[in-house]
mmCIF file of C-alpha atoms in Angstrom:
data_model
loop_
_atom_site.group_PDB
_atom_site.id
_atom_site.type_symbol
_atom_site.label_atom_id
_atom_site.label_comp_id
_atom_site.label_asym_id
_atom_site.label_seq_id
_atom_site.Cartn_x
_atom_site.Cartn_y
_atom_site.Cartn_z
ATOM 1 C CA UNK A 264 44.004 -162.202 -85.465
ATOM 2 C CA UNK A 265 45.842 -165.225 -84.470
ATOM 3 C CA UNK A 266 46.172 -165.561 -80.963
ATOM 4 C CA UNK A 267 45.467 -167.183 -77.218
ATOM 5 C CA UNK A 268 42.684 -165.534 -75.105
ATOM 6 C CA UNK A 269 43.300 -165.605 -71.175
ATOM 7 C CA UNK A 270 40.632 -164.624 -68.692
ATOM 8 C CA UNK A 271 40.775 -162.978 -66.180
ATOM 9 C CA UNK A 272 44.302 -160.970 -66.327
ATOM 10 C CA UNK A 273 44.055 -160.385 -62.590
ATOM 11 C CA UNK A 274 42.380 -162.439 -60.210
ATOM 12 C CA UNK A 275 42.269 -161.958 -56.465
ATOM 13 C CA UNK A 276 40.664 -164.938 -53.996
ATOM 14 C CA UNK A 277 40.839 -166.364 -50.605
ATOM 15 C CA UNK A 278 41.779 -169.563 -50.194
ATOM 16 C CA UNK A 279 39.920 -172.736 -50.984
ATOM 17 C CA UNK A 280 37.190 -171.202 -53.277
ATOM 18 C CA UNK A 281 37.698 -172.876 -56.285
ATOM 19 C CA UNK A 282 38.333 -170.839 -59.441
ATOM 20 C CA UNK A 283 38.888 -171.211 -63.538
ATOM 21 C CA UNK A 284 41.023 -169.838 -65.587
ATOM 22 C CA UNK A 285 40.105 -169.928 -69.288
ATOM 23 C CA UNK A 286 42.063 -170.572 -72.130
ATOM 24 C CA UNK A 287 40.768 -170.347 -75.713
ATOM 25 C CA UNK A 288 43.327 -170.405 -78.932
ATOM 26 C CA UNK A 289 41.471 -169.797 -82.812
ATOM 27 C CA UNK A 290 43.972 -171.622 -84.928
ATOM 28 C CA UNK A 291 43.196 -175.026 -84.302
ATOM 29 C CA UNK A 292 46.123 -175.893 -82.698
ATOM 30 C CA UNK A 293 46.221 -179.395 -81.599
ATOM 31 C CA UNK A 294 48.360 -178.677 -78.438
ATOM 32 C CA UNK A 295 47.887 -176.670 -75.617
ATOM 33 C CA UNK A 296 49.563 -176.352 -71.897
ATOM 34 C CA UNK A 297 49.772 -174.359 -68.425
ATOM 35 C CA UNK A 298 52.335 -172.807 -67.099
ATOM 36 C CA UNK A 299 53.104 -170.926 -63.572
ATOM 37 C CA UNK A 300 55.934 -168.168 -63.501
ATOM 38 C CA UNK A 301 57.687 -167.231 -60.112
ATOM 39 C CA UNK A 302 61.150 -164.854 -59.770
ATOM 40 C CA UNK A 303 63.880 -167.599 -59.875
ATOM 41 C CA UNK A 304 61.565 -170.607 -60.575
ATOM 42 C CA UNK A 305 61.255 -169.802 -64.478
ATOM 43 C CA UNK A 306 58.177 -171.105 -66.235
ATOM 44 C CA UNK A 307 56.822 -174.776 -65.639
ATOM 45 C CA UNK A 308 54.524 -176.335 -67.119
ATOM 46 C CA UNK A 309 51.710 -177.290 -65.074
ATOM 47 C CA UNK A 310 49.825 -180.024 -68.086
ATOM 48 C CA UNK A 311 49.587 -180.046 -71.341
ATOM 49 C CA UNK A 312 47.113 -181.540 -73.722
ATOM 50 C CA UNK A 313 48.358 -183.216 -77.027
ATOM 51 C CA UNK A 314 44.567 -183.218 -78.270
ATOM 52 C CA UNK A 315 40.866 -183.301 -77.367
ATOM 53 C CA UNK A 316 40.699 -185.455 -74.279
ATOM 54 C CA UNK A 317 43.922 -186.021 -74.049
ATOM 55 C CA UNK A 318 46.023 -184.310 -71.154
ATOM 56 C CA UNK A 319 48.465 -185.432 -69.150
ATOM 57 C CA UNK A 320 50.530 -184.259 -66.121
ATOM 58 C CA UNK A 321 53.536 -181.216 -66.431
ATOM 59 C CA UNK A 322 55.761 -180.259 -63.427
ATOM 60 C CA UNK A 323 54.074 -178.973 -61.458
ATOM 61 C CA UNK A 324 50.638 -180.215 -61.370
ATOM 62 C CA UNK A 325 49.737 -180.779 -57.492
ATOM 63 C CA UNK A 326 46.499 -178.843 -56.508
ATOM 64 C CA UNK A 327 45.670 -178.105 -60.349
ATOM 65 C CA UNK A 328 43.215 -179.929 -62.683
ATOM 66 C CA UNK A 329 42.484 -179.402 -66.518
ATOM 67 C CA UNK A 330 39.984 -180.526 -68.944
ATOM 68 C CA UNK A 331 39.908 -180.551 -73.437
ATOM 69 C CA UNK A 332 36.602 -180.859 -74.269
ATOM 70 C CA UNK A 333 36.616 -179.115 -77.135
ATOM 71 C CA UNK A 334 40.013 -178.353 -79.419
ATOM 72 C CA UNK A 335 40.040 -174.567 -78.265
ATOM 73 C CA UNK A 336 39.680 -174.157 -75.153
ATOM 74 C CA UNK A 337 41.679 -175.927 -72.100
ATOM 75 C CA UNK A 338 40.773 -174.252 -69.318
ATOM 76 C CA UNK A 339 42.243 -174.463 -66.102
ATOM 77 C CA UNK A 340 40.827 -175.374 -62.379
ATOM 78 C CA UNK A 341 41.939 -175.015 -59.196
ATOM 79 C CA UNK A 342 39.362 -176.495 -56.639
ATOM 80 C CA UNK A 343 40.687 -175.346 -53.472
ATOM 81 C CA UNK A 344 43.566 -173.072 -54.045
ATOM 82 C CA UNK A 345 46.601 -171.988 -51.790
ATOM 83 C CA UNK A 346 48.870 -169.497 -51.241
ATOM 84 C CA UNK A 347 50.828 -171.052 -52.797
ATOM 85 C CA UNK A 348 49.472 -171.337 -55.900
ATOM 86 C CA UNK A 349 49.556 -166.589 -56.221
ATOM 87 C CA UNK A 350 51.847 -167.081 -59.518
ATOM 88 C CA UNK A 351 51.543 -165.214 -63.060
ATOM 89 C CA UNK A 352 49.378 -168.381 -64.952
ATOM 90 C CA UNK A 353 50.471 -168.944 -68.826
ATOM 91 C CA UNK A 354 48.452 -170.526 -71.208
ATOM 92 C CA UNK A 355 50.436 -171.402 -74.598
ATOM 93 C CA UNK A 356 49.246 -173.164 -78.093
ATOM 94 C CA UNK A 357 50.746 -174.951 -80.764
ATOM 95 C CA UNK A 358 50.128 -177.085 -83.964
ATOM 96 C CA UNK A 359 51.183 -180.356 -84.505
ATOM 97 C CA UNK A 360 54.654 -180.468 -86.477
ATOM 98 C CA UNK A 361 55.586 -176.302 -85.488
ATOM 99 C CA UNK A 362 57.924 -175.668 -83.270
ATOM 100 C CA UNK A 363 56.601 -172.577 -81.706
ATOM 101 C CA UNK A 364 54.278 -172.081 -78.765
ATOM 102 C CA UNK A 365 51.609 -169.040 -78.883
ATOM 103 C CA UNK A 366 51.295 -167.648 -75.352
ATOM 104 C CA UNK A 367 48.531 -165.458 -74.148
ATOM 105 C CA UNK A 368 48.922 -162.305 -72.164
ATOM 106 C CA UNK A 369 48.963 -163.679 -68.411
ATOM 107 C CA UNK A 370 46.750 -164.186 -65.264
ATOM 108 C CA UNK A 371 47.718 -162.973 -62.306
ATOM 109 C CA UNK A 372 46.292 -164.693 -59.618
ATOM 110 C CA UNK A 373 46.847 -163.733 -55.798
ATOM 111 C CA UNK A 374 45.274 -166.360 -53.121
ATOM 112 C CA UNK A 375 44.945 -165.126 -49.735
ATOM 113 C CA UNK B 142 67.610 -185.118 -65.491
ATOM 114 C CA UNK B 143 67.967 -182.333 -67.595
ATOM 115 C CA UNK B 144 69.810 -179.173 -66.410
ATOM 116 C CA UNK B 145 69.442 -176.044 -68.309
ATOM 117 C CA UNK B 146 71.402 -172.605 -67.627
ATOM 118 C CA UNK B 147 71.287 -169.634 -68.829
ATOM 119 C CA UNK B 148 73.985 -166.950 -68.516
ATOM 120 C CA UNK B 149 74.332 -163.890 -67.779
ATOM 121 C CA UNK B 150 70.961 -164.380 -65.479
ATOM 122 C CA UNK B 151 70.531 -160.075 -65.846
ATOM 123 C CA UNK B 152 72.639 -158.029 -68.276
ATOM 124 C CA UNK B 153 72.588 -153.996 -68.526
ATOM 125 C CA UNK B 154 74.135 -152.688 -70.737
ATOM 126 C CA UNK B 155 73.954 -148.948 -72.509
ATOM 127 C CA UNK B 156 72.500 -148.621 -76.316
ATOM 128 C CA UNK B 157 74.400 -149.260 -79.276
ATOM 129 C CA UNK B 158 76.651 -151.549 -77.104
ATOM 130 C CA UNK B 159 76.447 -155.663 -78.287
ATOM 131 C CA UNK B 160 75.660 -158.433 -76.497
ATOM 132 C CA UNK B 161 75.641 -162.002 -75.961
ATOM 133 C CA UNK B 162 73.555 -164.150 -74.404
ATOM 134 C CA UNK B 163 74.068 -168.074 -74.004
ATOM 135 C CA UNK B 164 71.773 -170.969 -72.999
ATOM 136 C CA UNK B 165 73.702 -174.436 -72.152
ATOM 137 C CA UNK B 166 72.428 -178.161 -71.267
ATOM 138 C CA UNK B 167 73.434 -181.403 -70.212
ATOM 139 C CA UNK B 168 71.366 -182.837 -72.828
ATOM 140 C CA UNK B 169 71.054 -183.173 -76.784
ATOM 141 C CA UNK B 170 68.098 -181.398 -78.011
ATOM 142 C CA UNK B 171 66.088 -182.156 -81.572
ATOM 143 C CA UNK B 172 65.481 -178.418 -81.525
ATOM 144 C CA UNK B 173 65.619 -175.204 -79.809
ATOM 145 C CA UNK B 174 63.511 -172.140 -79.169
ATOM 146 C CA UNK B 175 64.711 -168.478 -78.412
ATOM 147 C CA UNK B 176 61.427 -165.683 -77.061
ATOM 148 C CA UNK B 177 61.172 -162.614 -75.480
ATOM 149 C CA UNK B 178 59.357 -161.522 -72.583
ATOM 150 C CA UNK B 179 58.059 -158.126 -71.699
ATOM 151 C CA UNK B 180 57.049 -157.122 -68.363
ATOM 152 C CA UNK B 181 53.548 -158.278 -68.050
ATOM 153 C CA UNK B 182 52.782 -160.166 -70.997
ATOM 154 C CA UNK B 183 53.374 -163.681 -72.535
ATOM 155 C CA UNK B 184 56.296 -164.721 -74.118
ATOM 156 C CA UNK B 185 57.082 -164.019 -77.944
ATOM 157 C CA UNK B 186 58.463 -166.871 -79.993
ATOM 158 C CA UNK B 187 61.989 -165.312 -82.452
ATOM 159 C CA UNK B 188 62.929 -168.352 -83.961
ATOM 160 C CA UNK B 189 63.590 -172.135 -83.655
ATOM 161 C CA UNK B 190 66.629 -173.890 -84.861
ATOM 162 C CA UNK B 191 67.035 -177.083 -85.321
ATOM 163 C CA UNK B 192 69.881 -178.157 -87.351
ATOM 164 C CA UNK B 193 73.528 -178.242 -85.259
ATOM 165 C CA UNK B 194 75.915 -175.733 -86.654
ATOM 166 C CA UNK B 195 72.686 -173.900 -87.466
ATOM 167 C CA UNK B 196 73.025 -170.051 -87.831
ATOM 168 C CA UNK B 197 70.257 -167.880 -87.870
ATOM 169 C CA UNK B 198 69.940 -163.908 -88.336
ATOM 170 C CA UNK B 199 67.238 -161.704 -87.973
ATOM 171 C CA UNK B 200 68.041 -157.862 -88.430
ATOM 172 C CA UNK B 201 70.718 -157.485 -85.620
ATOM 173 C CA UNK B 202 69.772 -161.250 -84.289
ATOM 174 C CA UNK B 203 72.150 -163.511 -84.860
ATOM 175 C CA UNK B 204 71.446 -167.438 -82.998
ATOM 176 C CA UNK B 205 73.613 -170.032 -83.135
ATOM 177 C CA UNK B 206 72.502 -173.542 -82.675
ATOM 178 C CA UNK B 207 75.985 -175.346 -81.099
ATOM 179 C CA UNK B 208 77.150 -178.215 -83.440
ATOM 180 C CA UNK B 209 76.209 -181.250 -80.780
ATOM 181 C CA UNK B 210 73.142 -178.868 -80.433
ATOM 182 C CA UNK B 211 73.393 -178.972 -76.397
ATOM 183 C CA UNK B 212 73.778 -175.290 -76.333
ATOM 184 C CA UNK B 213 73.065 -172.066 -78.073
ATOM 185 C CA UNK B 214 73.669 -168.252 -78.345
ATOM 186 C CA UNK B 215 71.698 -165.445 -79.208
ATOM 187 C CA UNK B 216 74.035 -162.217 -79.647
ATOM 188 C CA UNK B 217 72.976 -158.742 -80.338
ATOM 189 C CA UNK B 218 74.129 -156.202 -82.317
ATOM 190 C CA UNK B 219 73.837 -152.264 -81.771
ATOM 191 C CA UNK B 220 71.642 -152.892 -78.704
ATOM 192 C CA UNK B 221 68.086 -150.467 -78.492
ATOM 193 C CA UNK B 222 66.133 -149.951 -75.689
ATOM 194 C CA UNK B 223 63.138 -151.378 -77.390
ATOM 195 C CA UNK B 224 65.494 -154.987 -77.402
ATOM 196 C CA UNK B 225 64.732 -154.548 -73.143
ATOM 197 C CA UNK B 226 62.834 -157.883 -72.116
ATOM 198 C CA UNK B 227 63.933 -161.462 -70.680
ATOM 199 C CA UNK B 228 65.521 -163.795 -73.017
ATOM 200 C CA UNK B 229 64.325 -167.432 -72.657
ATOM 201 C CA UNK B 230 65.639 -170.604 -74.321
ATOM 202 C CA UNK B 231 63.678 -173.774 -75.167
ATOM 203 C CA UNK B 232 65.138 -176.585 -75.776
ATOM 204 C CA UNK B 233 62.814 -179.375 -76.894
ATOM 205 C CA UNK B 234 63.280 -183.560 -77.018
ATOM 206 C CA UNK B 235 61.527 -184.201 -80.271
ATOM 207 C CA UNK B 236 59.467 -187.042 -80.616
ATOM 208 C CA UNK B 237 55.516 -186.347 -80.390
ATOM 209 C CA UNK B 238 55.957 -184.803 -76.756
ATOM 210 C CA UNK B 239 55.830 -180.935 -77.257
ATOM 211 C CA UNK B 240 56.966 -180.040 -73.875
ATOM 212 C CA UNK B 241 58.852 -177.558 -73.524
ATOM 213 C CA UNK B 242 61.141 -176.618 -70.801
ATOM 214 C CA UNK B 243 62.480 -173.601 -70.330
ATOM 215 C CA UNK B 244 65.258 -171.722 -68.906
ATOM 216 C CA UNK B 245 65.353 -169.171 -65.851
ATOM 217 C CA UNK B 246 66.232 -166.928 -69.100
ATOM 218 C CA UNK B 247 68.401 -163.650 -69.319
ATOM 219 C CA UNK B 248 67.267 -160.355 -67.687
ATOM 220 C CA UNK B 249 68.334 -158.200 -70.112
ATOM 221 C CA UNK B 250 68.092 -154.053 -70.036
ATOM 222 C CA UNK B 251 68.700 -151.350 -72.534
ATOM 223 C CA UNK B 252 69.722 -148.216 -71.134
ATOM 224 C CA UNK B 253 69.176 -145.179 -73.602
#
């Protein structure tokens, strides 16, 4: 089955131990990207990666780092997270020349 | 900059009953994206248009794509309680950037 792979769905942490979310698509999708989701903020992208080792900055990125090493998985780091950063985390796909993003199911991550 | 709105921001409304959403920008777009979010889980592409005047319909979907394609609609027909989610537009620039930024999107619930 076609589809992104998030992990963990929940995460709970204190604040400044640093943390990855993974992010792993299987139909070699050439483009990949974070985003957060807050009530009355929307979704924003965070960074997106047209290709392997290639990424570049979103909206949002303060406090947030990502890597493509390899063309599935973009996973993403936070290396001393915040409050501020407790947010449902959205990792999305897509191939080069479609118009439509793949999401996966969510991480909710709570900093305290 | 961009600005992006999406009205009504929450709609309930009883089944059977039609609806429209719309999604409006300052901007021209190359394309646009419509998905649906359930509670808890990633957004689901429905369909992309791309062509202005465009006119899509799927079941008791109908989206329109406006004709300077800075804005769109996605009405419903003989609402169902399974149709319950947020609506989100996604307009996108074209080119070889696939970011995509989307709207606060439409609340929208189903009552049986």
């Amino acid at each position: 089955e076609a589809q992104v792979t998030q992990n963990p769905r929940y995460l709970i942490t204190v604040t400044g131990k640093k943390l990855t979310v993974t992010c792993s698509q299987n139909m070699n999708h050439e483009y990949m990207s974070w985003y957060r989701q807050d009530p009355g903020l929307g979704l924003r992208q965070i960074y997106y990666s047209m290709n392997v080792e290639v990424t570049d900055k979103g909206d949002v990125p303060e406090g947030y780092k990502v890597s493509r090493k390899e063309k599935r998985n973009f996973p993403l780091i936070l290396e001393s997270p915040s409050p501020n950063q407790t947010s449902l985390y959205f990792c999305a796909s897509s191939s080069a020349g479609n118009y439509g993003y793949t999401f996966g199911s969510g991480t909710r991550l709570t900093v305290v | 900059t961009q600005l992006l709105e999406q009205s009504p921001q929450f709609l309930s409304i009883q089944e059977g009953e039609n609806l429209t959403v719309y999604c409006n920008s300052s901007s021209v777009f190359s394309s646009l994206q419509w998905y649906r979010q359930e509670p808890g889980e990633g957004p689901v592409l429905l369909v992309t248009v791309v062509t202005g005047g465009e006119v899509k319909k799927m079941k008791r979907l109908t989206f329109l794509f406006g004709d300077a394609r800075k804005d769109s609609s996605l009405h419903i027909t003989a609402a169902q309680p399974g149709d319950t989610g947020l609506y989100l537009c996604a307009p996108q620039g074209g080119g070889s950037n696939y970011k995509l930024t989307f709207g606060k999107g439409t609340l929208l619930t189903v009552n049986p």
